[in-house]
CSV table of C-alpha atoms in Angstrom, one decimal:
chain,number,residue,atom,x,y,z
A,1,MET,CA,-15.2,-9.0,72.4
A,2,LEU,CA,-17.8,-7.1,73.3
A,3,LEU,CA,-19.4,-4.4,70.7
A,4,SER,CA,-21.7,-2.6,72.0
A,5,PHE,CA,-23.4,0.5,70.1
A,6,THR,CA,-26.2,2.4,71.3
A,7,LEU,CA,-28.9,4.1,69.4
A,8,LYS,CA,-29.6,7.5,70.2
A,9,LYS,CA,-33.0,9.3,69.7
A,10,SER,CA,-31.1,12.7,67.9
A,11,LYS,CA,-28.2,10.2,66.0
A,12,ARG,CA,-31.1,8.4,64.6
A,13,THR,CA,-33.5,11.9,64.2
A,14,HIS,CA,-30.3,13.2,62.5
A,15,LEU,CA,-30.5,12.6,59.3
A,16,SER,CA,-34.0,12.1,58.4
A,17,GLN,CA,-35.1,15.4,59.3
A,18,LYS,CA,-35.4,16.8,55.7
A,19,GLN,CA,-37.1,13.2,54.6
A,20,SER,CA,-40.4,14.1,57.1
A,21,ILE,CA,-43.2,14.3,55.0
A,22,ASP,CA,-45.8,14.8,57.1
A,23,PHE,CA,-49.4,14.4,55.3
A,24,GLU,CA,-50.3,18.3,55.6
A,25,ASP,CA,-46.7,17.8,53.1
A,26,VAL,CA,-48.1,15.9,50.8
A,27,ILE,CA,-51.5,17.3,50.8
A,28,ALA,CA,-52.5,20.3,51.1
A,29,GLU,CA,-55.9,21.9,49.8
A,30,PRO,CA,-55.5,25.6,49.2
A,31,GLU,CA,-57.3,28.8,51.6
A,32,GLY,CA,-60.8,29.1,50.3
A,33,THR,CA,-60.7,25.4,48.8
A,34,HIS,CA,-61.9,22.8,51.6
A,35,SER,CA,-63.4,19.4,51.8
A,36,PHE,CA,-66.3,18.2,54.7
A,37,ASP,CA,-64.6,17.9,57.8
A,38,GLY,CA,-65.1,14.4,58.5
A,39,ILE,CA,-63.2,13.6,54.1
A,40,TRP,CA,-60.3,15.3,55.6
A,41,LYS,CA,-60.0,13.7,58.9
A,42,ALA,CA,-60.6,9.8,57.5
A,43,SER,CA,-57.9,11.2,54.8
A,44,PHE,CA,-55.4,12.3,57.6
A,45,THR,CA,-56.0,9.5,59.3
A,46,THR,CA,-55.8,6.9,56.3
A,47,PHE,CA,-52.8,8.9,55.4
A,48,THR,CA,-50.9,8.7,58.1
A,49,VAL,CA,-51.7,4.9,59.0
A,50,THR,CA,-50.5,4.1,56.1
A,51,LYS,CA,-47.2,5.4,56.2
A,52,TYR,CA,-46.5,4.5,59.6
A,53,TRP,CA,-47.2,1.2,58.7
A,54,PHE,CA,-46.1,0.3,54.9
A,55,TYR,CA,-42.5,1.7,57.1
A,56,ARG,CA,-42.6,-0.3,59.2
A,57,LEU,CA,-42.9,-3.3,57.3
A,58,LEU,CA,-40.4,-1.6,55.4
A,59,SER,CA,-38.3,-1.9,57.4
A,60,THR,CA,-38.6,-5.5,58.4
A,61,ILE,CA,-38.4,-6.8,55.5
A,62,PHE,CA,-35.5,-4.8,53.5
A,63,GLY,CA,-34.1,-2.9,56.3
A,64,ILE,CA,-31.0,-5.2,57.3
A,65,PRO,CA,-30.0,-6.1,53.7
A,66,MET,CA,-30.0,-2.9,52.5
A,67,ALA,CA,-28.2,-1.7,55.7
A,68,LEU,CA,-26.2,-5.1,54.8
A,69,ILE,CA,-25.9,-3.8,51.0
A,70,TRP,CA,-24.8,0.4,52.4
A,71,GLY,CA,-22.2,-1.5,54.9
A,72,ILE,CA,-20.2,-2.6,51.6
A,73,TYR,CA,-21.0,0.1,49.4
A,74,PHE,CA,-20.0,2.6,52.3
A,75,ALA,CA,-16.8,0.7,53.1
A,76,ILE,CA,-16.0,0.2,49.6
A,77,LEU,CA,-15.3,3.4,49.5
A,78,SER,CA,-14.2,4.2,52.4
A,79,PHE,CA,-11.6,2.1,50.8
A,80,LEU,CA,-10.3,3.2,47.5
A,81,HIS,CA,-10.9,6.2,49.3
A,82,ILE,CA,-8.6,6.1,51.7
A,83,TRP,CA,-6.1,3.5,49.3
A,84,ALA,CA,-5.9,4.1,45.5
A,85,VAL,CA,-7.6,8.1,45.7
A,86,VAL,CA,-5.5,10.1,48.3
A,87,PRO,CA,-2.3,8.1,47.0
A,88,CYS,CA,-2.9,8.9,43.4
A,89,ILE,CA,-3.9,13.1,44.1
A,90,LYS,CA,-0.8,12.9,46.2
A,91,SER,CA,1.5,11.7,43.0
A,92,PHE,CA,0.0,13.7,40.9
A,93,LEU,CA,0.7,17.3,42.7
A,94,ILE,CA,4.1,15.6,43.5
A,95,GLU,CA,5.1,15.4,39.1
A,96,ILE,CA,2.8,18.3,38.7
A,97,GLN,CA,5.7,20.1,40.4
A,98,CYS,CA,8.2,19.6,38.2
A,99,ILE,CA,5.6,19.6,34.0
A,100,SER,CA,3.9,23.4,36.0
A,101,ARG,CA,8.8,25.0,36.9
A,102,VAL,CA,9.6,23.6,33.3
A,103,TYR,CA,6.0,25.4,31.9
A,104,SER,CA,6.5,28.3,34.6
A,105,ILE,CA,10.5,28.6,32.3
A,106,TYR,CA,9.1,28.2,29.1
A,107,VAL,CA,5.6,31.2,29.6
A,108,HIS,CA,8.8,33.1,31.2
A,109,THR,CA,11.8,33.1,28.3
A,110,PHE,CA,9.3,33.1,25.3
A,111,CYS,CA,6.0,34.1,26.0
A,112,ASP,CA,5.6,36.8,28.5
A,113,PRO,CA,7.9,38.9,26.2
A,114,LEU,CA,6.5,37.9,23.1
A,115,PHE,CA,3.1,39.4,24.9
A,116,GLU,CA,5.6,42.1,26.4
A,117,ALA,CA,6.1,43.4,22.9
A,118,ILE,CA,2.5,42.3,21.3
A,119,GLY,CA,1.0,44.9,23.9
A,120,LYS,CA,3.6,47.9,23.1
A,121,ILE,CA,2.5,47.2,19.4
A,122,PHE,CA,-0.7,48.0,20.5
A,123,SER,CA,-0.6,50.9,22.6
A,124,ASN,CA,0.2,53.1,19.8
A,125,ILE,CA,-3.3,53.2,18.2
A,126,ARG,CA,-5.3,56.3,19.1
A,127,ILE,CA,-8.6,55.9,17.7
A,128,ASN,CA,-11.0,59.6,17.3
A,129,MET,CA,-14.3,59.3,17.1
A,130,GLN,CA,-16.2,62.6,15.4
A,131,LYS,CA,-19.9,63.2,15.4
A,132,GLU,CA,-21.1,64.6,12.1
A,133,ILE,CA,-24.3,67.1,13.1
């Protein structure tokens, strides 16, 4: 069996759009406070080139091992979700239906009449407030 996949540009950048960090996002001089143009341009170039090459270096060193680790993690997570979590929740919901019926009968039999009686007792209380000058 031949496994093939394509990395579309939209797929690669869709998740990382929120993580785009540009020079202006990190180093922002407020209005009225500016360094020399040469310093600003050199800082911009240093930041951009350093970020670019260190990202490539770290991706080269750790990209495949991290992909392996995250692949294993999400495989385990998917397996547990499909074969353990969802069946447990479904089982719980089936079992709780019996308990909910018993609880409903209990509430309608004992609690409803009790609270209706208490409500009727307190419904006849009247309070008059007068302000004396």
